[in-house]
Amino acid sequence: MLVSGWLSLANEASRFLHPEQFIFKITDDLIDIRFESMFELSQLRCFVAVAEELHFGRAAERLHMTQPPLSRQVRLLEHQVGTELLERNSRSVKLTAAGRSFLPDAARILRLAEEAAATARRVATGAAGSLAIGFTASVGYGLLPSLVSAVRAASPEVRLTLKEMVSGAQLEALDARQIDVGLLRPPVEHGELIAEPCSQEALVLAVPEAAAADWPQRPTLRDCEGRPLLMYSPYEARYFHQLVSGLLERAGVLPDIVEYVSQIHSMLALVRAGIGAALIPAAASMLHFEGVVYRPVRTTPAKPVELWFAYRKDNDNPAFGALKDVLRGTLAAGR
């Protein structure tokens, strides 16, 4: 919005300028607008005040200045524009045809300049700007909607960008400054990042509806012994593979692993087809796959699925600074 404001201002100003008088340049971190040998905003402000009041005395009072410098500013403006904008005599002031044409555009430039400055101030305080959040697919099932609602309620002018990414891709995106926040699975081992646990979640057992009667209403991991079970890929879904494998091993359970998959929705599709059961994060049960029944499963610890909140130590985005505690609080409330 800040850049677009300056673009609008430059576009309006260019309507009055000869090409050699107007320089507009954008680089990666700089917007350079220069009016060479042309009028200043203060001159426009003086002209607009006189044009609206049609009286130098009232215009000077409105601008909290005396009449002589006000008259000089208007004369300088007319010189720069190259024509008279006001017709003056000892009794009255009125706009020339050029002045009537010039007035609405001059007022628009002043308004755009004020809006651009106000936007810059809001961005500097974090009240406006942008915030990019990376998240794993399973976060989207439960925590993400409440997170988006909290950010919009706290800072409605902040533009939120959501990027679904596996944890490894989030670490790369944080390193490249493509996202401000990563909601990912541990471990997070990166010297430039601050990472902290922000949420814990239980597992549920997803079983084929046709075989639901064969399972207890509240199964334990021991109930998976010898049964067909879908497992997470040790490569594409390393965190969940290590988590579920470790829980089963510590419980002394040896299930019949029938398939390895990386995505939870693919796993549930196989459950629906009767291929086997699956241990999934509780939030994923919100997918409501037809033909799949979800059973709470007892584990130690009760909520073994961890979500971490990660960001760069040197993140200087004001919107992130303003919303960091909102993000943390919302994630903690969803534990």
XYZ file of C-alpha atoms in Angstrom:
335
model
C 0.000 0.000 0.000
C 2.881 2.364 0.752
C 4.441 1.774 -2.676
C 1.083 2.100 -4.425
C 0.504 5.396 -2.612
C 3.746 6.820 -3.924
C 2.982 5.469 -7.386
C -0.362 7.268 -7.336
C 1.322 10.462 -6.165
C 3.928 10.206 -8.906
C 1.267 9.527 -11.514
C -0.736 12.595 -10.471
C 2.341 14.827 -10.369
C 3.479 13.687 -13.802
C 0.363 15.204 -15.326
C 1.813 18.687 -14.719
C 5.431 17.990 -15.554
C 7.520 17.933 -18.658
C 9.482 14.639 -18.959
C 12.773 16.390 -18.217
C 11.342 17.816 -14.982
C 10.152 14.536 -13.493
C 12.335 11.689 -12.281
C 10.787 8.525 -10.835
C 12.924 5.493 -10.019
C 12.274 2.260 -8.106
C 14.986 -0.082 -6.862
C 14.735 -3.035 -4.478
C 14.751 -0.856 -1.384
C 14.235 2.698 -2.628
C 11.519 4.801 -4.148
C 13.018 7.997 -5.533
C 10.642 10.740 -6.686
C 12.116 14.099 -7.643
C 10.512 17.137 -9.196
C 13.434 18.940 -10.798
C 12.976 22.740 -11.019
C 9.291 22.298 -10.195
C 6.862 23.179 -7.416
C 6.867 21.918 -3.838
C 4.027 20.536 -1.747
C 4.120 23.672 0.402
C 3.419 25.768 -2.706
C 0.521 23.534 -3.660
C -0.833 23.820 -0.128
C -0.735 27.619 -0.333
C -2.428 27.684 -3.723
C -5.201 25.304 -2.669
C -5.925 27.357 0.449
C -6.209 30.596 -1.551
C -8.221 28.904 -4.306
C -10.711 27.510 -1.796
C -10.973 30.661 0.327
C -10.684 33.138 -2.590
C -9.123 35.477 -0.051
C -5.431 35.788 0.840
C -6.145 36.906 4.391
C -8.378 33.953 5.222
C -5.991 31.550 3.474
C -3.045 32.898 5.492
C -5.009 32.505 8.712
C -5.967 28.952 7.736
C -2.306 28.088 7.135
C -1.081 29.928 10.260
C 1.177 32.240 8.269
C 1.276 35.865 7.169
C 0.141 37.094 3.755
C 3.508 38.142 2.220
C 5.117 34.655 2.299
C 1.812 33.149 1.172
C 1.747 35.462 -1.855
C 5.387 34.614 -2.647
C 4.671 30.872 -2.555
C 1.754 31.248 -4.964
C 3.844 33.433 -7.301
C 6.631 30.828 -7.270
C 4.116 28.131 -8.109
C 2.737 30.126 -11.017
C 6.271 30.689 -12.270
C 7.033 26.969 -12.115
C 3.766 25.995 -13.794
C 4.292 28.645 -16.438
C 0.967 30.460 -16.259
C -1.180 32.521 -13.907
C -3.501 30.465 -11.731
C -5.148 33.332 -9.856
C -6.542 36.637 -11.031
C -5.976 39.266 -8.359
C -7.001 42.846 -7.841
C -7.418 45.073 -4.809
C -10.967 43.902 -4.226
C -11.095 40.191 -5.135
C -9.300 36.979 -5.986
C -10.594 34.474 -8.502
C -9.281 31.468 -10.371
C -8.173 31.703 -13.969
C -9.204 28.965 -16.381
C -5.794 27.369 -15.811
C -6.288 27.655 -12.056
C -9.683 25.951 -12.205
C -8.097 23.097 -14.159
C -5.113 22.908 -11.816
C -7.013 22.990 -8.497
C -8.545 19.462 -8.349
C -5.276 17.810 -9.336
C -3.291 19.902 -6.860
C -5.712 18.956 -4.078
C -5.439 15.304 -5.107
C -1.632 15.388 -4.915
C -1.794 16.856 -1.415
C -4.268 14.193 -0.332
C -2.136 11.395 -1.807
C 0.978 12.761 -0.101
C -0.829 12.835 3.246
C -2.170 9.310 2.716
C 1.290 8.000 1.757
C 2.817 9.544 4.885
C 0.030 8.159 7.085
C 0.492 4.696 5.570
C 4.240 4.880 6.188
C 3.594 5.702 9.847
C 1.130 2.808 10.202
C 3.612 0.406 8.604
C 6.367 1.635 10.934
C 4.238 0.854 13.994
C 3.040 -2.509 12.650
C -0.566 -1.356 12.272
C -0.289 -1.893 8.509
C 2.046 -3.794 6.203
C 2.324 -7.498 5.505
C 3.010 -10.736 7.364
C 3.901 -14.083 5.778
C 3.201 -17.287 7.728
C 4.348 -20.754 6.753
C 2.440 -23.734 8.121
C 2.272 -27.499 7.781
C -0.832 -29.098 6.299
C -2.124 -30.457 9.600
C -2.033 -26.958 11.146
C -4.544 -25.901 8.513
C -7.125 -28.337 9.886
C -7.424 -26.738 13.309
C -5.233 -23.836 14.423
C -4.964 -21.856 11.195
C -8.537 -20.467 11.017
C -8.373 -19.108 14.573
C -4.907 -17.685 13.870
C -6.131 -15.811 10.782
C -9.162 -14.484 12.668
C -6.974 -13.248 15.538
C -4.567 -11.429 13.204
C -7.391 -9.770 11.270
C -9.103 -8.680 14.476
C -5.891 -7.247 15.948
C -4.518 -5.612 12.777
C -7.090 -5.403 9.975
C -4.720 -3.382 7.771
C -1.981 -6.035 7.828
C -2.003 -8.109 4.651
C -1.613 -11.777 5.594
C 0.108 -14.250 3.274
C -0.318 -17.949 4.096
C 2.050 -20.554 2.661
C 1.458 -24.268 3.190
C 4.888 -25.914 3.365
C 6.540 -28.944 4.895
C 8.799 -28.162 7.846
C 12.048 -28.383 5.865
C 10.756 -25.949 3.251
C 9.727 -23.548 6.017
C 13.262 -23.531 7.401
C 14.573 -22.679 3.937
C 11.938 -19.953 3.530
C 12.848 -18.448 6.904
C 16.504 -18.506 5.934
C 15.666 -16.718 2.654
C 13.362 -14.233 4.453
C 10.407 -15.389 2.363
C 8.229 -15.912 5.443
C 8.180 -14.153 8.809
C 6.896 -17.053 10.902
C 7.089 -20.810 10.568
C 4.605 -23.154 12.242
C 6.484 -26.403 11.939
C 7.500 -29.675 13.495
C 10.674 -30.145 15.534
C 13.569 -30.358 15.600
C 14.557 -26.817 14.626
C 18.335 -26.556 14.558
C 19.320 -23.250 12.992
C 21.573 -20.652 14.569
C 19.740 -17.685 13.028
C 16.312 -18.753 14.271
C 14.404 -18.547 17.519
C 12.126 -21.564 17.885
C 9.853 -22.535 20.742
C 7.113 -25.127 21.356
C 3.732 -23.446 21.013
C 1.154 -26.235 20.893
C 0.693 -29.909 21.751
C -1.895 -32.198 20.254
C -3.235 -35.705 20.828
C -3.336 -38.520 18.304
C -6.512 -40.247 17.202
C -6.921 -43.603 15.515
C -8.650 -43.503 12.134
C -10.264 -46.860 11.284
C -12.408 -48.043 8.354
C -16.085 -47.670 9.202
C -16.699 -51.239 8.065
C -14.188 -52.504 10.652
C -15.022 -50.043 13.456
C -16.763 -52.720 15.528
C -13.456 -54.609 15.738
C -11.831 -51.747 17.663
C -12.427 -50.608 21.271
C -14.188 -47.269 21.752
C -11.042 -45.901 23.393
C -8.143 -47.981 22.085
C -4.564 -47.985 23.323
C -1.478 -48.473 21.208
C -1.488 -52.125 22.310
C -4.675 -52.574 20.297
C -2.638 -51.951 17.124
C -0.610 -55.131 17.693
C -0.621 -57.283 14.543
C -3.263 -55.149 12.817
C -2.853 -53.537 9.376
C -1.553 -50.008 9.960
C -0.664 -47.192 7.590
C 2.655 -45.529 8.395
C 4.183 -42.170 7.553
C 7.040 -42.051 5.069
C 10.441 -41.881 6.810
C 11.575 -39.355 4.183
C 8.694 -37.032 3.243
C 7.000 -37.201 6.681
C 9.995 -37.782 8.927
C 8.591 -36.110 12.054
C 5.394 -38.173 12.159
C 7.244 -41.341 11.137
C 9.667 -40.980 14.049
C 6.901 -39.947 16.453
C 4.508 -42.816 15.698
C 7.273 -45.414 15.328
C 8.755 -44.329 18.652
C 5.406 -44.493 20.470
C 4.710 -47.967 19.107
C 8.201 -49.195 19.940
C 8.053 -47.905 23.526
C 4.660 -49.564 23.928
C 6.154 -52.838 22.679
C 3.740 -52.944 19.743
C 4.567 -54.526 16.389
C 1.820 -53.642 13.906
C 1.508 -54.886 10.336
C 2.690 -51.883 8.292
C 0.868 -52.147 4.967
C 1.743 -48.822 3.265
C 3.946 -45.755 3.747
C 2.478 -42.371 2.743
C 3.472 -38.752 3.329
C 0.177 -36.831 3.376
C -2.610 -37.233 5.934
C -5.424 -36.875 3.406
C -3.876 -39.695 1.332
C -3.637 -41.802 4.481
C -7.330 -41.226 5.254
C -8.290 -42.139 1.698
C -6.545 -45.488 2.208
C -8.305 -45.937 5.563
C -11.636 -45.324 3.843
C -10.710 -47.979 1.275
C -10.218 -50.493 4.105
C -6.449 -50.846 3.620
C -5.702 -50.315 7.309
C -5.956 -47.986 10.308
C -3.855 -44.857 10.893
C -2.652 -42.716 13.788
C -3.220 -39.061 12.881
C -3.198 -35.675 14.686
C -6.543 -35.011 16.360
C -7.146 -31.862 14.283
C -7.116 -33.953 11.097
C -10.324 -35.658 12.242
C -12.039 -32.408 11.210
C -11.673 -33.582 7.600
C -14.739 -35.833 8.105
C -13.838 -38.459 5.521
C -16.920 -40.509 4.714
C -16.322 -44.132 5.635
C -13.737 -43.272 8.317
C -14.340 -43.452 12.076
C -12.097 -41.643 14.562
C -11.304 -43.047 17.992
C -9.356 -41.211 20.727
C -6.249 -43.219 21.533
C -4.417 -43.282 24.856
C -0.718 -42.475 24.582
C 2.102 -41.413 26.873
C 2.384 -38.461 26.801
C -1.293 -37.716 26.210
C -0.489 -35.021 23.626
C 2.650 -36.179 21.831
C 2.316 -34.082 18.649
C 4.353 -30.873 18.955
C 4.072 -27.681 16.930
C 6.852 -25.107 17.057
C 6.820 -21.371 16.416
C 9.963 -20.202 14.581
C 11.228 -16.852 13.320
C 14.501 -15.140 12.508
C 16.385 -13.455 15.337
C 16.869 -10.393 13.128
C 13.289 -10.139 11.856
C 12.659 -6.386 11.720
C 9.181 -6.479 10.169
C 7.094 -4.097 12.340
C 3.929 -6.102 11.626
C 5.579 -9.224 13.035
C 6.772 -7.327 16.106
C 3.270 -6.008 16.728
C 1.553 -9.366 16.203
C 4.066 -11.797 17.739
C 2.254 -11.990 21.074
C -1.124 -12.320 19.315
C 0.211 -15.298 17.363
C 1.713 -16.907 20.468
C -1.448 -16.388 22.509
C -3.725 -17.826 19.834
C -1.524 -20.877 19.379
C -1.314 -21.453 23.134
C -5.097 -21.179 23.469
C -5.509 -23.898 20.863
C -3.394 -26.437 22.750
